[in-house]
mmCIF file of C-alpha atoms and ligand atoms in Angstrom:
data_model
loop_
_atom_site.group_PDB
_atom_site.id
_atom_site.type_symbol
_atom_site.label_atom_id
_atom_site.label_comp_id
_atom_site.label_asym_id
_atom_site.label_seq_id
_atom_site.Cartn_x
_atom_site.Cartn_y
_atom_site.Cartn_z
ATOM 1 C CA MET K 623 0.039 -10.087 27.992
ATOM 2 C CA SER K 624 2.902 -10.486 30.424
ATOM 3 C CA LEU K 625 4.493 -12.814 27.900
ATOM 4 C CA SER K 626 4.597 -10.146 25.173
ATOM 5 C CA ASN K 627 5.979 -7.441 27.736
ATOM 6 C CA ASP K 628 8.699 -9.940 28.710
ATOM 7 C CA LEU K 629 9.846 -10.254 25.302
ATOM 8 C CA HIS K 630 10.938 -6.621 24.968
ATOM 9 C CA PRO K 631 12.931 -4.498 27.440
ATOM 10 C CA ASP K 632 10.861 -1.345 26.731
ATOM 11 C CA PRO K 633 7.271 -1.864 28.161
ATOM 12 C CA SER K 634 6.025 1.211 26.409
ATOM 13 C CA LEU K 635 6.343 -0.523 23.316
ATOM 14 C CA HIS K 636 3.298 -2.768 24.223
ATOM 15 C CA THR K 637 1.300 -0.644 26.566
ATOM 16 C CA ARG K 638 0.437 2.257 24.040
ATOM 17 C CA GLN K 639 -0.126 2.519 20.211
ATOM 18 C CA HIS K 640 2.620 3.853 17.826
ATOM 19 C CA PHE K 641 2.581 5.908 14.709
ATOM 20 C CA ALA K 642 5.448 4.230 12.875
ATOM 21 C CA SER K 643 3.456 2.089 10.582
ATOM 22 C CA ASP K 644 -0.010 0.754 10.014
ATOM 23 C CA ASN K 645 1.616 -2.763 10.076
ATOM 24 C CA TYR K 646 2.330 -2.256 13.798
ATOM 25 C CA ALA K 647 -1.527 -3.035 14.179
ATOM 26 C CA GLY K 648 -2.834 -6.479 14.785
ATOM 27 C CA MET K 649 -5.528 -8.084 12.735
ATOM 28 C CA CYS K 650 -9.114 -6.986 13.090
ATOM 29 C CA ALA K 651 -11.748 -8.868 14.682
ATOM 30 C CA ASN K 652 -13.607 -9.726 11.274
ATOM 31 C CA ALA K 653 -10.429 -11.183 9.779
ATOM 32 C CA ALA K 654 -9.722 -13.114 12.967
ATOM 33 C CA ARG K 655 -13.244 -14.578 12.977
ATOM 34 C CA TRP K 656 -12.916 -15.931 9.365
ATOM 35 C CA PHE K 657 -9.249 -17.216 10.061
ATOM 36 C CA GLN K 658 -10.781 -19.132 12.904
ATOM 37 C CA ILE K 659 -13.715 -20.297 10.836
ATOM 38 C CA ALA K 660 -11.252 -21.530 8.106
ATOM 39 C CA SER K 661 -9.239 -23.230 10.919
ATOM 40 C CA THR K 662 -12.096 -25.249 12.224
ATOM 41 C CA SER K 663 -13.794 -26.328 9.108
ATOM 42 C CA GLY K 664 -11.756 -29.504 8.582
ATOM 43 C CA HIS K 665 -9.572 -30.523 5.752
ATOM 44 C CA GLU K 666 -9.380 -28.471 2.526
ATOM 45 C CA PRO K 667 -7.573 -28.741 -0.803
ATOM 46 C CA ALA K 668 -4.206 -26.978 -0.672
ATOM 47 C CA TYR K 669 -2.414 -24.253 -2.752
ATOM 48 C CA GLY K 670 -5.560 -22.172 -3.390
ATOM 49 C CA ASP K 671 -7.925 -24.831 -4.581
ATOM 50 C CA ASP K 672 -10.026 -24.352 -1.365
ATOM 51 C CA ARG K 673 -13.223 -22.902 -1.035
ATOM 52 C CA TRP K 674 -12.333 -19.746 0.853
ATOM 53 C CA THR K 675 -9.998 -18.874 -1.948
ATOM 54 C CA GLN K 676 -12.594 -19.432 -4.598
ATOM 55 C CA ARG K 677 -15.090 -17.517 -2.561
ATOM 56 C CA VAL K 678 -13.037 -14.410 -1.817
ATOM 57 C CA SER K 679 -11.861 -14.352 -5.502
ATOM 58 C CA ASP K 680 -15.525 -14.235 -6.543
ATOM 59 C CA GLN K 681 -16.239 -11.541 -4.039
ATOM 60 C CA LEU K 682 -13.441 -9.352 -5.256
ATOM 61 C CA ARG K 683 -14.630 -9.925 -8.895
ATOM 62 C CA GLU K 684 -18.150 -8.700 -7.537
ATOM 63 C CA LEU K 685 -16.542 -5.766 -5.755
ATOM 64 C CA PHE K 686 -14.584 -4.548 -8.828
ATOM 65 C CA GLN K 687 -17.574 -5.483 -11.008
ATOM 66 C CA THR K 688 -15.413 -7.096 -13.599
ATOM 67 C CA ASP K 689 -14.054 -10.506 -14.459
ATOM 68 C CA CYS K 690 -10.483 -10.137 -13.165
ATOM 69 C CA ASP K 691 -7.812 -12.731 -12.289
ATOM 70 C CA ILE K 692 -6.790 -12.829 -8.680
ATOM 71 C CA TYR K 693 -3.678 -14.304 -6.828
ATOM 72 C CA PHE K 694 -2.780 -14.153 -3.231
ATOM 73 C CA VAL K 695 0.905 -13.553 -1.999
ATOM 74 C CA PHE K 696 2.446 -12.907 1.491
ATOM 75 C CA ASN K 697 3.484 -9.412 1.081
ATOM 76 C CA GLY K 698 3.511 -6.365 -0.761
ATOM 77 C CA THR K 699 6.971 -6.546 -2.137
ATOM 78 C CA ALA K 700 6.331 -9.898 -3.671
ATOM 79 C CA ALA K 701 2.930 -8.493 -5.082
ATOM 80 C CA ASN K 702 4.679 -5.508 -6.742
ATOM 81 C CA SER K 703 7.833 -7.364 -7.887
ATOM 82 C CA LEU K 704 6.042 -10.234 -9.551
ATOM 83 C CA ALA K 705 3.298 -8.151 -11.022
ATOM 84 C CA LEU K 706 5.870 -6.005 -12.493
ATOM 85 C CA ALA K 707 7.963 -8.983 -13.598
ATOM 86 C CA SER K 708 4.934 -10.216 -15.499
ATOM 87 C CA LEU K 709 4.615 -7.034 -17.467
ATOM 88 C CA CYS K 710 8.234 -6.571 -18.428
ATOM 89 C CA GLN K 711 10.944 -8.193 -20.353
ATOM 90 C CA SER K 712 14.389 -7.660 -18.927
ATOM 91 C CA TYR K 713 15.171 -4.851 -21.304
ATOM 92 C CA HIS K 714 12.029 -2.899 -20.200
ATOM 93 C CA SER K 715 11.729 -0.071 -17.733
ATOM 94 C CA VAL K 716 9.014 0.859 -15.062
ATOM 95 C CA ILE K 717 8.198 4.738 -14.504
ATOM 96 C CA CYS K 718 7.691 5.648 -11.012
ATOM 97 C CA THR K 719 8.444 8.538 -8.473
ATOM 98 C CA SER K 720 11.616 8.791 -6.535
ATOM 99 C CA VAL K 721 9.581 7.836 -3.282
ATOM 100 C CA ALA K 722 7.904 5.002 -4.763
ATOM 101 C CA HIS K 723 8.096 1.901 -2.414
ATOM 102 C CA ILE K 724 9.300 -0.243 -5.438
ATOM 103 C CA GLU K 725 12.269 2.208 -5.767
ATOM 104 C CA THR K 726 13.249 2.631 -2.137
ATOM 105 C CA ASP K 727 12.001 -0.313 -0.113
ATOM 106 C CA GLU K 728 11.881 -3.433 -2.041
ATOM 107 C CA CYS K 729 15.557 -4.169 -2.004
ATOM 108 C CA GLY K 730 15.728 -4.459 -5.698
ATOM 109 C CA GLY K 731 12.896 -7.050 -5.808
ATOM 110 C CA PRO K 732 11.141 -5.709 -9.003
ATOM 111 C CA GLU K 733 14.614 -5.635 -10.862
ATOM 112 C CA PHE K 734 15.475 -9.097 -9.473
ATOM 113 C CA PHE K 735 12.299 -10.804 -10.270
ATOM 114 C CA SER K 736 12.176 -9.111 -13.810
ATOM 115 C CA ASN K 737 15.677 -10.188 -14.454
ATOM 116 C CA GLY K 738 16.958 -6.595 -14.734
ATOM 117 C CA SER K 739 14.097 -4.218 -15.764
ATOM 118 C CA LYS K 740 15.067 -0.758 -14.661
ATOM 119 C CA LEU K 741 13.115 1.538 -12.581
ATOM 120 C CA LEU K 742 12.869 5.040 -14.366
ATOM 121 C CA VAL K 743 12.464 7.713 -11.652
ATOM 122 C CA ALA K 744 10.526 10.775 -12.515
ATOM 123 C CA GLU K 745 11.981 14.357 -11.776
ATOM 124 C CA ALA K 746 11.441 15.190 -8.170
ATOM 125 C CA ASP K 747 11.182 18.915 -8.230
ATOM 126 C CA SER K 748 7.574 19.630 -9.191
ATOM 127 C CA GLU K 749 4.788 20.326 -6.771
ATOM 128 C CA ALA K 750 3.110 16.885 -7.513
ATOM 129 C CA ALA K 751 6.371 15.273 -6.925
ATOM 130 C CA ARG K 752 6.743 16.845 -3.567
ATOM 131 C CA ARG K 753 3.448 15.118 -2.653
ATOM 132 C CA GLY K 754 4.585 11.854 -3.888
ATOM 133 C CA LYS K 755 2.716 11.828 -7.249
ATOM 134 C CA LEU K 756 3.579 11.316 -10.930
ATOM 135 C CA THR K 757 2.010 13.494 -13.521
ATOM 136 C CA PRO K 758 1.120 12.834 -17.178
ATOM 137 C CA ASP K 759 3.963 15.379 -18.037
ATOM 138 C CA ALA K 760 6.443 13.489 -16.075
ATOM 139 C CA VAL K 761 5.616 10.186 -17.642
ATOM 140 C CA GLU K 762 5.617 11.798 -21.046
ATOM 141 C CA THR K 763 9.031 13.188 -20.471
ATOM 142 C CA LEU K 764 10.516 9.941 -19.623
ATOM 143 C CA VAL K 765 8.992 8.057 -22.361
ATOM 144 C CA THR K 766 10.033 10.629 -25.139
ATOM 145 C CA ARG K 767 13.450 11.437 -23.787
ATOM 146 C CA ARG K 768 14.937 8.603 -25.918
ATOM 147 C CA ASN K 769 13.980 5.935 -28.290
ATOM 148 C CA ASP K 770 17.066 4.228 -29.213
ATOM 149 C CA VAL K 771 18.155 0.652 -28.241
ATOM 150 C CA HIS K 772 20.655 2.066 -25.561
ATOM 151 C CA TYR K 773 17.905 3.156 -23.294
ATOM 152 C CA PRO K 774 15.671 0.703 -21.408
ATOM 153 C CA LYS K 775 12.350 0.579 -23.134
ATOM 154 C CA PRO K 776 9.431 2.115 -20.988
ATOM 155 C CA LYS K 777 6.803 -0.599 -20.477
ATOM 156 C CA VAL K 778 5.005 0.253 -17.387
ATOM 157 C CA VAL K 779 3.870 3.278 -15.342
ATOM 158 C CA SER K 780 3.662 2.408 -11.557
ATOM 159 C CA LEU K 781 1.273 4.487 -9.402
ATOM 160 C CA THR K 782 1.053 4.154 -5.641
ATOM 161 C CA GLN K 783 -2.452 4.669 -4.305
ATOM 162 C CA SER K 784 -2.612 6.131 -1.621
ATOM 163 C CA THR K 785 1.030 7.458 -2.185
ATOM 164 C CA GLU K 786 4.028 6.899 0.140
ATOM 165 C CA LEU K 787 3.395 10.682 1.194
ATOM 166 C CA GLY K 788 -0.241 10.035 2.241
ATOM 167 C CA THR K 789 -1.596 11.896 -0.608
ATOM 168 C CA VAL K 790 -4.310 10.301 -3.060
ATOM 169 C CA TYR K 791 -4.480 10.630 -6.790
ATOM 170 C CA THR K 792 -8.024 11.634 -7.821
ATOM 171 C CA VAL K 793 -10.065 9.624 -10.366
ATOM 172 C CA GLU K 794 -9.066 12.402 -12.999
ATOM 173 C CA GLU K 795 -5.392 12.072 -12.195
ATOM 174 C CA VAL K 796 -5.406 8.445 -12.530
ATOM 175 C CA ARG K 797 -7.278 8.640 -15.833
ATOM 176 C CA ALA K 798 -4.908 11.326 -17.198
ATOM 177 C CA ILE K 799 -1.813 9.229 -16.395
ATOM 178 C CA ALA K 800 -3.473 6.068 -17.815
ATOM 179 C CA ALA K 801 -4.277 7.916 -20.940
ATOM 180 C CA ILE K 802 -0.766 8.836 -21.556
ATOM 181 C CA ALA K 803 0.276 5.322 -20.822
ATOM 182 C CA LYS K 804 -2.132 3.987 -23.391
ATOM 183 C CA ARG K 805 -1.019 6.282 -25.938
ATOM 184 C CA ARG K 806 2.622 5.316 -25.338
ATOM 185 C CA HIS K 807 1.824 1.603 -25.196
ATOM 186 C CA LEU K 808 2.778 1.368 -21.277
ATOM 187 C CA LYS K 809 0.882 -0.734 -18.861
ATOM 188 C CA VAL K 810 -0.356 0.712 -15.698
ATOM 189 C CA HIS K 811 0.405 -0.934 -12.356
ATOM 190 C CA MET K 812 -0.980 0.401 -9.088
ATOM 191 C CA ASP K 813 0.731 -0.387 -5.778
ATOM 192 C CA GLY K 814 -2.322 -0.379 -3.664
ATOM 193 C CA ALA K 815 -0.656 -1.338 -0.228
ATOM 194 C CA ARG K 816 -3.061 1.480 1.048
ATOM 195 C CA PHE K 817 -5.618 1.127 -1.751
ATOM 196 C CA ALA K 818 -8.437 1.127 0.823
ATOM 197 C CA ASN K 819 -7.348 4.343 2.379
ATOM 198 C CA ALA K 820 -7.487 5.940 -1.009
ATOM 199 C CA VAL K 821 -11.018 4.592 -1.859
ATOM 200 C CA ALA K 822 -12.195 5.661 1.602
ATOM 201 C CA SER K 823 -10.697 9.090 1.012
ATOM 202 C CA LEU K 824 -12.096 9.628 -2.381
ATOM 203 C CA GLY K 825 -15.502 8.117 -1.673
ATOM 204 C CA CYS K 826 -15.438 6.736 -5.180
ATOM 205 C CA HIS K 827 -16.235 3.107 -6.357
ATOM 206 C CA PRO K 828 -13.002 0.840 -6.273
ATOM 207 C CA SER K 829 -13.447 0.334 -10.095
ATOM 208 C CA ASP K 830 -13.389 4.095 -10.700
ATOM 209 C CA ILE K 831 -9.588 4.269 -9.819
ATOM 210 C CA THR K 832 -8.711 1.050 -11.167
ATOM 211 C CA TRP K 833 -9.791 -0.648 -14.507
ATOM 212 C CA ARG K 834 -12.408 2.037 -15.362
ATOM 213 C CA ALA K 835 -9.556 4.602 -15.305
ATOM 214 C CA GLY K 836 -7.141 2.312 -17.099
ATOM 215 C CA VAL K 837 -5.238 0.384 -14.443
ATOM 216 C CA ASP K 838 -3.988 -3.062 -15.764
ATOM 217 C CA VAL K 839 -2.939 -4.572 -12.494
ATOM 218 C CA LEU K 840 -3.581 -3.768 -8.849
ATOM 219 C CA CYS K 841 -1.666 -5.032 -5.831
ATOM 220 C CA PHE K 842 -4.362 -4.758 -3.283
ATOM 221 C CA GLY K 843 -3.144 -4.477 0.343
ATOM 222 C CA GLY K 844 -4.749 -6.412 2.959
ATOM 223 C CA THR K 845 -1.974 -6.564 5.714
ATOM 224 C CA LYS K 846 -2.145 -2.672 6.538
ATOM 225 C CA ASN K 847 -5.985 -2.737 6.414
ATOM 226 C CA GLY K 848 -6.415 -5.398 9.214
ATOM 227 C CA LEU K 849 -5.246 -8.639 7.971
ATOM 228 C CA PRO K 850 -2.667 -10.821 9.687
ATOM 229 C CA VAL K 851 -0.769 -11.171 6.389
ATOM 230 C CA GLY K 852 -1.622 -11.105 2.581
ATOM 231 C CA GLU K 853 -2.018 -9.101 -0.449
ATOM 232 C CA ALA K 854 -4.069 -9.719 -3.525
ATOM 233 C CA VAL K 855 -2.654 -9.246 -6.920
ATOM 234 C CA VAL K 856 -5.575 -8.267 -9.230
ATOM 235 C CA PHE K 857 -5.161 -8.563 -12.948
ATOM 236 C CA PHE K 858 -7.858 -6.462 -14.763
ATOM 237 C CA ASP K 859 -6.212 -7.221 -18.108
ATOM 238 C CA ARG K 860 -6.468 -10.983 -17.768
ATOM 239 C CA THR K 861 -3.950 -11.480 -20.717
ATOM 240 C CA LEU K 862 -1.066 -10.031 -18.350
ATOM 241 C CA SER K 863 -1.536 -12.943 -15.872
ATOM 242 C CA GLU K 864 -0.431 -15.806 -18.137
ATOM 243 C CA ASP K 865 2.034 -17.968 -16.205
ATOM 244 C CA PHE K 866 1.630 -15.739 -13.081
ATOM 245 C CA ALA K 867 0.856 -18.824 -10.868
ATOM 246 C CA TYR K 868 4.361 -20.099 -11.903
ATOM 247 C CA ARG K 869 5.938 -16.853 -10.857
ATOM 248 C CA VAL K 870 4.254 -17.016 -7.544
ATOM 249 C CA LYS K 871 5.294 -20.526 -6.949
ATOM 250 C CA GLN K 872 8.950 -20.020 -8.118
ATOM 251 C CA ALA K 873 9.312 -16.940 -5.871
ATOM 252 C CA GLY K 874 8.304 -19.052 -2.815
ATOM 253 C CA GLN K 875 4.872 -16.977 -2.561
ATOM 254 C CA LEU K 876 2.421 -19.840 -3.097
ATOM 255 C CA ALA K 877 0.900 -20.596 0.366
ATOM 256 C CA SER K 878 0.205 -24.288 0.630
ATOM 257 C CA LYS K 879 -2.584 -23.578 3.240
ATOM 258 C CA MET K 880 -3.742 -20.770 1.237
ATOM 259 C CA ARG K 881 -6.952 -20.509 3.091
ATOM 260 C CA PHE K 882 -5.379 -18.771 5.883
ATOM 261 C CA ILE K 883 -4.458 -15.906 3.518
ATOM 262 C CA SER K 884 -7.684 -15.837 1.692
ATOM 263 C CA ALA K 885 -10.345 -16.534 4.430
ATOM 264 C CA PRO K 886 -9.536 -13.358 6.436
ATOM 265 C CA TRP K 887 -10.072 -11.445 3.216
ATOM 266 C CA LEU K 888 -13.666 -12.490 3.643
ATOM 267 C CA GLY K 889 -13.766 -10.783 6.879
ATOM 268 C CA LEU K 890 -12.481 -7.557 5.299
ATOM 269 C CA LEU K 891 -14.957 -7.634 2.522
ATOM 270 C CA GLU K 892 -17.950 -8.558 4.810
ATOM 271 C CA ASN K 893 -20.035 -5.487 5.538
ATOM 272 C CA ASP K 894 -17.325 -3.278 3.827
ATOM 273 C CA THR K 895 -15.030 -3.836 6.859
ATOM 274 C CA TRP K 896 -12.041 -2.844 4.716
ATOM 275 C CA LEU K 897 -13.558 0.709 3.846
ATOM 276 C CA HIS K 898 -14.565 1.193 7.682
ATOM 277 C CA ASN K 899 -10.992 0.243 8.646
ATOM 278 C CA ALA K 900 -9.530 2.643 6.180
ATOM 279 C CA ALA K 901 -12.059 5.516 6.909
ATOM 280 C CA HIS K 902 -11.159 5.066 10.584
ATOM 281 C CA ALA K 903 -7.379 5.368 10.057
ATOM 282 C CA ASN K 904 -7.874 8.361 7.733
ATOM 283 C CA ALA K 905 -10.066 9.942 10.282
ATOM 284 C CA MET K 906 -7.370 9.592 13.002
ATOM 285 C CA ALA K 907 -4.944 11.141 10.762
ATOM 286 C CA GLN K 908 -7.106 14.102 10.289
ATOM 287 C CA ARG K 909 -7.608 14.401 14.011
ATOM 288 C CA LEU K 910 -3.828 14.166 14.607
ATOM 289 C CA HIS K 911 -3.310 16.710 11.863
ATOM 290 C CA ARG K 912 -5.883 19.109 13.488
ATOM 291 C CA GLN K 913 -4.118 18.928 16.871
ATOM 292 C CA ILE K 914 -0.609 19.495 15.683
ATOM 293 C CA VAL K 915 -0.813 21.734 12.622
ATOM 294 C CA HIS K 916 -0.850 24.913 14.672
ATOM 295 C CA LEU K 917 1.926 23.947 17.303
ATOM 296 C CA PRO K 918 4.815 26.189 17.471
ATOM 297 C CA GLY K 919 7.806 24.401 15.915
ATOM 298 C CA VAL K 920 5.785 21.917 14.098
ATOM 299 C CA ARG K 921 5.512 22.321 10.191
ATOM 300 C CA VAL K 922 3.155 19.988 8.539
ATOM 301 C CA LEU K 923 4.294 19.305 4.899
ATOM 302 C CA HIS K 924 0.825 18.985 3.345
ATOM 303 C CA PRO K 925 -2.667 18.151 4.736
ATOM 304 C CA PRO K 926 -3.200 14.442 5.055
ATOM 305 C CA GLU K 927 -5.348 12.775 2.424
ATOM 306 C CA SER K 928 -5.234 9.267 3.688
ATOM 307 C CA ASN K 929 -3.938 7.859 6.983
ATOM 308 C CA ALA K 930 -0.517 9.546 7.382
ATOM 309 C CA VAL K 931 0.545 13.035 8.605
ATOM 310 C CA PHE K 932 4.126 14.367 7.502
ATOM 311 C CA ALA K 933 5.679 17.031 9.468
ATOM 312 C CA ARG K 934 8.933 18.626 10.424
ATOM 313 C CA LEU K 935 9.813 18.761 14.030
ATOM 314 C CA PRO K 936 12.810 20.269 15.745
ATOM 315 C CA PRO K 937 15.520 17.735 16.056
ATOM 316 C CA LEU K 938 15.440 17.772 19.799
ATOM 317 C CA ALA K 939 11.822 17.386 19.855
ATOM 318 C CA VAL K 940 12.194 14.125 17.746
ATOM 319 C CA THR K 941 14.748 13.034 20.287
ATOM 320 C CA ARG K 942 12.711 13.619 23.216
ATOM 321 C CA LEU K 943 9.605 11.794 21.615
ATOM 322 C CA HIS K 944 11.769 8.813 20.771
ATOM 323 C CA ALA K 945 13.309 8.869 24.186
ATOM 324 C CA GLN K 946 9.731 8.674 25.696
ATOM 325 C CA GLY K 947 9.154 5.409 23.588
ATOM 326 C CA TRP K 948 7.029 6.940 20.781
ATOM 327 C CA ARG K 949 7.761 5.087 17.572
ATOM 328 C CA PHE K 950 7.612 6.825 14.111
ATOM 329 C CA TYR K 951 9.681 7.016 11.044
ATOM 330 C CA GLU K 952 11.753 10.108 9.936
ATOM 331 C CA PHE K 953 13.466 8.873 6.945
ATOM 332 C CA ILE K 954 10.527 9.072 4.585
ATOM 333 C CA ALA K 955 9.794 12.233 2.609
ATOM 334 C CA GLY K 956 13.349 13.445 2.862
ATOM 335 C CA GLY K 957 13.743 14.201 6.527
ATOM 336 C CA GLY K 958 10.152 14.776 7.418
ATOM 337 C CA CYS K 959 8.552 12.784 10.323
ATOM 338 C CA ARG K 960 5.840 10.309 9.257
ATOM 339 C CA PHE K 961 2.955 9.665 11.662
ATOM 340 C CA MET K 962 0.918 6.787 10.413
ATOM 341 C CA CYS K 963 -2.480 5.794 11.747
ATOM 342 C CA ALA K 964 -3.892 2.344 11.568
ATOM 343 C CA TRP K 965 -7.322 0.543 11.513
ATOM 344 C CA ASP K 966 -7.310 0.386 15.319
ATOM 345 C CA THR K 967 -5.645 3.648 16.199
ATOM 346 C CA THR K 968 -7.722 5.196 19.099
ATOM 347 C CA PRO K 969 -8.740 8.828 19.395
ATOM 348 C CA GLU K 970 -7.053 8.548 22.900
ATOM 349 C CA SER K 971 -3.772 7.479 21.222
ATOM 350 C CA VAL K 972 -4.040 10.284 18.999
ATOM 351 C CA ASP K 973 -4.593 12.814 21.674
ATOM 352 C CA ALA K 974 -1.868 11.484 23.843
ATOM 353 C CA PHE K 975 0.719 11.691 20.908
ATOM 354 C CA ALA K 976 -0.459 15.134 19.985
ATOM 355 C CA THR K 977 -0.025 16.245 23.548
ATOM 356 C CA ALA K 978 3.466 14.698 23.683
ATOM 357 C CA ILE K 979 4.477 16.352 20.537
ATOM 358 C CA GLY K 980 3.193 19.742 21.928
ATOM 359 C CA VAL K 981 5.273 19.287 25.100
ATOM 360 C CA ALA K 982 8.393 18.208 23.281
ATOM 361 C CA CYS K 983 8.310 21.197 20.957
ATOM 362 C CA ALA K 984 7.053 23.785 23.770
ATOM 363 C CA ASP K 985 10.403 25.330 24.743
ATOM 364 C CA LEU K 986 12.207 25.039 21.367
HETATM 365 C C1 PLP O 1045 3.954 -1.470 3.078
HETATM 366 C C2 PLP O 1045 4.107 -1.021 1.509
HETATM 367 C C3 PLP O 1045 4.152 -2.020 0.699
HETATM 368 C C4 PLP O 1045 4.344 -3.554 1.075
HETATM 369 O O1 PLP O 1045 5.456 -3.936 1.911
HETATM 370 P P1 PLP O 1045 5.755 -5.213 2.342
HETATM 371 O O2 PLP O 1045 6.751 -5.032 3.560
HETATM 372 O O3 PLP O 1045 6.498 -5.972 1.425
HETATM 373 O O4 PLP O 1045 4.541 -5.963 2.745
HETATM 374 C C5 PLP O 1045 4.034 -1.831 -0.675
HETATM 375 N N1 PLP O 1045 4.065 -0.454 -0.898
HETATM 376 C C6 PLP O 1045 3.788 0.484 -0.116
HETATM 377 C C7 PLP O 1045 3.672 1.775 -0.739
HETATM 378 C C8 PLP O 1045 3.863 0.267 1.274
HETATM 379 O O5 PLP O 1045 3.650 1.172 2.095
#
């Protein structure tokens, strides 16, 4: 442990848990166990022809109760960018919110890998938009605004589940948006970097908010749920995955020792670990919310529905918390602070952080 402390001048970085991102957390024991099993099981075929990759793909098909096509990539940016590229020609466009990760945090990856498909950002001034969600009306407005050749042709609706603002689309909301999409001949992409948190929050079957509701392709996040690395791209409409393997390879996302991405997924799927991890992170966000919602100076933006709490704090309180070494982001949600809980966030960490927030705000 002294090694990791020596690597950073601020020891508080390592001696406590943080609320910046769920990817601050390590890998869960079950994922680590399968990583180890794969590592000690001798030689295996490379590039995804190994038995771990086959096995977890079969288990994901069982989980979703459908015969889907599954690919593994290193991260969410690649999963989203390559999935969208496979749905679009360069003259197409992708409808999303103004806070969508594909819009704000992928450095133009979706546009780059699709050779120029444009992201069409929905109006940001509705109640739904303030909670990070698209609505059927917002989609309809963008699709019907123009139909001439000068406008990039809408081809995909992209939903983030759970959203960048910690909210969750209900089954009915996903269905309603997908219904508009189908009517307008759009494909439906789901950025599921925190898909597990949404399923845990809704208590639904994973198929209910994906293919049964009309989702064509899901980027199923593993990293934030307790993997060391790795996301699954799940094509429910298998006609859309044609040549996807080539895209993955060309983008430098084809792991030669793919078993080290796929085997830990077996750990997530075993005994519903993925759901337990997500439910725990969600519960920690609820706990944090309960403790700070009535603090003077704190204004929670909306009740958490997954594993993040968004709140406005007095600027001096933010400065104080940062000076004490607490890590959290402020730039998401237009100035609000984002407090993100992970699969391993402890109740004690939540309580200590909530206390620190209370003290930092007390005299302001
Ligand atoms: C974390 C995240 C991703 C994936 O990001 P990478 O850093 O590329 O793995 C994608 N979408 C959302 C909403 C995320 O929060």
